[in-house]
Structures are given as C-alpha cells and as structure tokens.
Amino acid sequence: NAGVTQTPKFQVLKTGQSMTLQCAQDMNHNSMYWYRQDPGMGLRLIYYSASEGTTDKGEVPNGYNVSRLNKREFSLRLESAAPSQTSVYFCASRSDSHFYGYTFGSGTRLTVV
Amino acid sequence: SQQGEEDPQALSIQEGENATMNCSYKTSINNLQWYRQNSGRGLVHLILIRSNEREKHSGRLRVTLDTSKKSSSLLITASRAADTASYFCAPNRDDKIIFGKGTRLHILP
C-alpha cells in the first residue's frame, strides 16, 4: 500500500542515548516533514525537507538532526535523548500539487527515561 | 508558516446531529486544509479549500472559507460514532504547516 512508513513504532531510551527514527514514502513526493505531538497538543514542526538534499529547521529543531538520504527517506536523529523529548513523532510527505494535503505515517511513540 | 486556532476545543454531540468546528488564522493563505486524527494515529487529510474558493463539499463534510475574516468552518452532517476524533485546521501559505491544538469531537450514542 502506498503511503508513509515509520519505524520503529515504539521505543524506550535512557537519557543520553542516541537513536534514529526512520521514515520512507513511496509516493514520489518531494517534500517531507517531521513533527512531534505531546499530550493534548497540536503537532509541532521539527524539521522539513523541500527536496532531496535540502533540509530546514521548523519550530522546535533543538536536540534533533535530520538526513534526507534520498527522495524516499527522511530520518530524524536524537544524538543525546532527554526526557523532554518523550513524545509521539510523526513523519509526513506532500505532493508538489497544491491540490493535495499531507500524508502522515502512523507515528513513533518515544519514551525517554 | 502560520498556525490555525480551532474552536471549540472540545465538542460533544448526539449521534445523528451535525457538528460544526471553526478555525481562525492571521495571515494570507494559499489554501486551508482540514485533518482528522483518531486516538493514537496519524493525521488523515480530509479536505482542501483554495483561497479563491468559498465553499467545498466532500461526502458529509462541508467546508467554508472567508478570507476577509480569516476564518473557516468544517461541518460534519449526520454524525456517526466513527467521527469521534480530533480535527485540525491547517492554513497553508508556504507549505510548512503548523498545526493548532485541534477540536476534540465526541459523538455520543
């Protein structure tokens, strides 16, 4: 099925550990995004990539790095996890056409202890 | 990028009734989108209305846009239990959507 695939679905980290969240889309979209969602809150934009080879900061980039490995894949890395990064992380992609919205993955639930 | 603000924050209605949610924003836009999020899931795109459109329909959904008032509304007619979810509006100008806190809709049996 076409869409956005995120891995892993769940992860528990200890403070200071590092990890990479993976995201891949098979819809040939140029734009990809990483959001985080905390309880009762909307989604906050962490980083985005308008095309392969480009990345830009969103609202809350501190503590994160991203890589747009190719057109399909956009990964999010936590170099030294902190409890404040406990959240649900969503990846999304967008068609270049302005008539369509974003397609979201099912999320990664991350807990930092 | 800009953020939409949804109102009300929470809404409970009886199954079969209509549900109306509102969205306000602050700057000019190219389009405005509405999304649904079921508990624990990713957002699902519902409908997009362009800045030069005033009303759009999709099944039981009706969206209006008033660019002079910088506001939009989402109407869900004949609500069903499966409509229980959070709904987010997304005013879009530069393709970096910032989501608000949404409206939590609860359909009562």
Tab-separated table of C-alpha atoms in Angstrom:
chain	number	residue	atom	x	y	z
A	1	ASN	CA	0.000	0.000	0.000
A	2	ALA	CA	1.259	3.448	-0.909
A	3	GLY	CA	1.985	5.715	1.977
A	4	VAL	CA	4.424	6.802	4.653
A	5	THR	CA	6.138	4.143	6.739
A	6	GLN	CA	7.752	4.921	10.087
A	7	THR	CA	9.983	2.679	12.149
A	8	PRO	CA	10.080	1.802	14.952
A	9	LYS	CA	6.530	2.154	16.269
A	10	PHE	CA	7.630	2.213	19.911
A	11	GLN	CA	10.959	2.927	21.584
A	12	VAL	CA	12.202	3.442	25.121
A	13	LEU	CA	15.535	5.191	25.569
A	14	LYS	CA	17.629	6.082	28.549
A	15	THR	CA	18.686	9.695	28.974
A	16	GLY	CA	21.772	10.352	26.903
A	17	GLN	CA	21.251	7.513	24.439
A	18	SER	CA	21.007	8.187	20.731
A	19	MET	CA	18.687	6.815	18.115
A	20	THR	CA	17.402	7.411	14.604
A	21	LEU	CA	13.768	7.401	13.600
A	22	GLN	CA	13.233	6.201	10.073
A	23	CYS	CA	10.666	7.431	7.576
A	24	ALA	CA	10.084	6.345	3.995
A	25	GLN	CA	7.443	7.225	1.426
A	26	ASP	CA	6.688	5.556	-1.880
A	27	MET	CA	4.570	8.279	-3.470
A	28	ASN	CA	7.427	10.126	-5.192
A	29	HIS	CA	6.821	13.206	-3.043
A	30	ASN	CA	9.459	15.900	-2.898
A	31	SER	CA	8.544	17.419	0.459
A	32	MET	CA	8.854	15.583	3.752
A	33	TYR	CA	8.319	16.674	7.350
A	34	TRP	CA	8.946	15.619	10.934
A	35	TYR	CA	6.503	16.634	13.682
A	36	ARG	CA	6.213	15.865	17.362
A	37	GLN	CA	2.965	15.726	19.290
A	38	ASP	CA	2.711	15.984	23.051
A	39	PRO	CA	-0.435	15.090	25.034
A	40	GLY	CA	-3.306	17.468	24.368
A	41	MET	CA	-1.231	19.473	21.952
A	42	GLY	CA	-1.119	20.012	18.274
A	43	LEU	CA	1.774	18.946	16.115
A	44	ARG	CA	4.938	20.978	16.220
A	45	LEU	CA	7.213	21.039	13.205
A	46	ILE	CA	10.770	19.874	13.929
A	47	TYR	CA	12.410	19.824	10.507
A	48	TYR	CA	11.322	19.635	6.920
A	49	SER	CA	12.847	18.889	3.546
A	50	ALA	CA	11.541	20.514	0.394
A	51	SER	CA	13.565	18.237	-1.864
A	52	GLU	CA	16.307	15.644	-1.866
A	53	GLY	CA	19.471	17.146	-0.453
A	54	THR	CA	17.814	20.060	1.360
A	55	THR	CA	16.646	20.385	4.958
A	56	ASP	CA	15.378	23.304	7.032
A	57	LYS	CA	14.519	23.931	10.651
A	58	GLY	CA	10.968	24.123	11.862
A	59	GLU	CA	9.580	25.395	15.160
A	60	VAL	CA	11.427	23.091	17.551
A	61	PRO	CA	14.695	21.825	15.981
A	62	ASN	CA	16.928	21.882	19.068
A	63	GLY	CA	18.177	18.438	20.063
A	64	TYR	CA	17.458	16.898	16.666
A	65	ASN	CA	19.212	16.347	13.363
A	66	VAL	CA	17.805	15.111	10.079
A	67	SER	CA	19.044	13.484	6.912
A	68	ARG	CA	17.294	13.388	3.577
A	69	LEU	CA	19.049	10.282	2.360
A	70	ASN	CA	17.250	10.180	-0.978
A	71	LYS	CA	13.853	11.141	-2.322
A	72	ARG	CA	12.130	8.323	-0.404
A	73	GLU	CA	13.753	8.547	3.009
A	74	PHE	CA	13.934	11.240	5.676
A	75	SER	CA	15.401	10.271	9.036
A	76	LEU	CA	15.324	12.052	12.389
A	77	ARG	CA	18.194	11.588	14.842
A	78	LEU	CA	18.332	12.254	18.549
A	79	GLU	CA	22.003	12.481	19.477
A	80	SER	CA	21.555	12.590	23.252
A	81	ALA	CA	17.994	11.892	24.268
A	82	ALA	CA	16.380	13.890	27.073
A	83	PRO	CA	13.114	13.266	28.960
A	84	SER	CA	11.700	16.410	27.309
A	85	GLN	CA	11.878	14.545	24.005
A	86	THR	CA	9.339	11.994	25.176
A	87	SER	CA	6.644	12.387	22.564
A	88	VAL	CA	4.931	10.865	19.566
A	89	TYR	CA	6.807	11.602	16.360
A	90	PHE	CA	5.068	11.807	13.008
A	91	CYS	CA	6.580	11.889	9.576
A	92	ALA	CA	4.627	13.318	6.646
A	93	SER	CA	5.098	13.903	2.953
A	94	ARG	CA	3.393	16.119	0.422
A	95	SER	CA	2.717	16.063	-3.244
A	96	ASP	CA	4.015	19.004	-5.270
A	97	SER	CA	0.468	19.673	-6.384
A	98	HIS	CA	-1.193	22.305	-4.246
A	99	PHE	CA	-4.477	20.441	-4.514
A	100	TYR	CA	-3.460	17.687	-2.138
A	101	GLY	CA	-2.661	17.611	1.534
A	102	TYR	CA	-0.064	15.855	3.603
A	103	THR	CA	0.134	12.105	4.031
A	104	PHE	CA	1.131	11.077	7.536
A	105	GLY	CA	2.785	7.984	8.901
A	106	SER	CA	1.333	6.162	11.898
A	107	GLY	CA	3.873	7.599	14.314
A	108	THR	CA	6.684	6.538	16.627
A	109	ARG	CA	5.941	6.640	20.337
A	110	LEU	CA	9.207	7.521	22.104
A	111	THR	CA	9.750	7.464	25.843
A	112	VAL	CA	12.975	8.774	27.354
A	113	VAL	CA	13.575	7.701	30.950
B	1	SER	CA	4.172	29.243	8.163
B	2	GLN	CA	1.273	30.037	10.430
B	3	GLN	CA	-0.958	28.339	12.888
B	4	GLY	CA	-4.694	27.901	12.837
B	5	GLU	CA	-6.721	28.090	16.002
B	6	GLU	CA	-9.658	25.752	16.293
B	7	ASP	CA	-12.783	26.472	18.266
B	8	PRO	CA	-14.276	24.947	20.326
B	9	GLN	CA	-11.531	22.942	21.986
B	10	ALA	CA	-13.992	20.136	22.669
B	11	LEU	CA	-17.431	19.257	21.387
B	12	SER	CA	-19.857	16.502	22.361
B	13	ILE	CA	-22.995	15.834	20.320
B	14	GLN	CA	-25.530	13.072	19.860
B	15	GLU	CA	-25.112	10.661	17.014
B	16	GLY	CA	-27.033	11.899	14.004
B	17	GLU	CA	-26.602	15.577	14.843
B	18	ASN	CA	-24.437	17.977	12.877
B	19	ALA	CA	-21.047	19.084	14.192
B	20	THR	CA	-19.518	22.453	13.385
B	21	MET	CA	-15.923	23.398	14.088
B	22	ASN	CA	-14.331	26.748	13.424
B	23	CYS	CA	-10.842	27.871	12.556
B	24	SER	CA	-9.225	31.295	12.634
B	25	TYR	CA	-5.865	32.358	11.281
B	26	LYS	CA	-3.878	35.564	10.967
B	27	THR	CA	-2.183	35.995	7.601
B	28	SER	CA	-2.882	35.413	3.932
B	29	ILE	CA	-3.022	31.844	2.693
B	30	ASN	CA	-2.846	29.786	-0.494
B	31	ASN	CA	-5.197	27.140	0.806
B	32	LEU	CA	-6.638	25.774	4.028
B	33	GLN	CA	-6.795	22.112	4.895
B	34	TRP	CA	-8.681	20.076	7.469
B	35	TYR	CA	-7.334	16.902	9.036
B	36	ARG	CA	-8.726	14.236	11.340
B	37	GLN	CA	-6.764	12.322	13.954
B	38	ASN	CA	-8.127	9.249	15.632
B	39	SER	CA	-6.673	8.464	19.024
B	40	GLY	CA	-3.076	7.315	18.751
B	41	ARG	CA	-2.981	7.515	14.970
B	42	GLY	CA	-1.503	9.808	12.362
B	43	LEU	CA	-3.435	12.681	10.842
B	44	VAL	CA	-5.623	11.989	7.841
B	45	HIS	CA	-6.227	14.673	5.245
B	46	LEU	CA	-9.953	15.383	4.851
B	47	ILE	CA	-10.373	18.300	2.511
B	48	LEU	CA	-8.516	21.251	0.993
B	49	ILE	CA	-10.087	24.550	0.041
B	50	ARG	CA	-8.175	27.057	-2.036
B	51	SER	CA	-8.060	30.745	-1.181
B	52	ASN	CA	-10.281	31.642	-4.140
B	53	GLU	CA	-12.990	29.159	-3.120
B	54	ARG	CA	-15.740	29.916	-0.626
B	55	GLU	CA	-17.296	26.514	-0.070
B	56	LYS	CA	-16.426	22.912	-0.749
B	57	HIS	CA	-18.176	19.615	-0.157
B	58	SER	CA	-16.921	16.072	0.249
B	59	GLY	CA	-19.458	13.460	1.296
B	60	ARG	CA	-20.810	14.519	4.705
B	61	LEU	CA	-18.220	17.283	5.019
B	62	ARG	CA	-18.800	20.896	4.140
B	63	VAL	CA	-16.022	23.456	4.456
B	64	THR	CA	-16.397	27.203	4.136
B	65	LEU	CA	-13.680	29.798	3.856
B	66	ASP	CA	-13.956	33.528	4.454
B	67	THR	CA	-10.614	35.104	3.628
B	68	SER	CA	-11.823	38.572	4.609
B	69	LYS	CA	-12.473	37.330	8.142
B	70	LYS	CA	-9.579	34.871	8.026
B	71	SER	CA	-11.802	32.064	9.159
B	72	SER	CA	-13.033	28.667	8.084
B	73	SER	CA	-15.601	26.192	9.313
B	74	LEU	CA	-15.970	22.452	8.999
B	75	LEU	CA	-19.454	20.976	9.149
B	76	ILE	CA	-19.960	17.249	9.568
B	77	THR	CA	-23.542	16.288	8.880
B	78	ALA	CA	-25.390	13.282	10.318
B	79	SER	CA	-22.554	12.441	12.690
B	80	ARG	CA	-21.570	8.846	13.395
B	81	ALA	CA	-19.662	7.185	16.208
B	82	ALA	CA	-16.709	6.786	13.844
B	83	ASP	CA	-16.453	10.583	13.583
B	84	THR	CA	-15.148	10.711	17.160
B	85	ALA	CA	-11.665	12.157	16.709
B	86	SER	CA	-9.638	15.345	16.892
B	87	TYR	CA	-9.922	17.751	13.980
B	88	PHE	CA	-7.215	20.184	12.934
B	89	CYS	CA	-7.302	23.045	10.516
B	90	ALA	CA	-4.156	23.916	8.582
B	91	PRO	CA	-3.929	27.326	6.943
B	92	ASN	CA	-1.202	26.962	4.366
B	93	ARG	CA	0.878	29.701	2.808
B	94	ASP	CA	4.401	28.412	2.418
B	95	ASP	CA	3.897	24.663	2.680
B	96	LYS	CA	5.223	24.416	6.227
B	97	ILE	CA	2.035	23.727	8.100
B	98	ILE	CA	1.918	24.484	11.795
B	99	PHE	CA	-0.963	22.660	13.468
B	100	GLY	CA	-3.032	24.042	16.326
B	101	LYS	CA	-4.384	22.066	19.251
B	102	GLY	CA	-7.470	20.938	17.369
B	103	THR	CA	-11.081	20.327	18.293
B	104	ARG	CA	-11.837	17.081	20.119
B	105	LEU	CA	-15.159	15.792	18.827
B	106	HIS	CA	-17.016	13.137	20.781
B	107	ILE	CA	-20.113	11.528	19.294
B	108	LEU	CA	-22.476	10.226	21.961
B	109	PRO	CA	-24.525	7.091	21.259
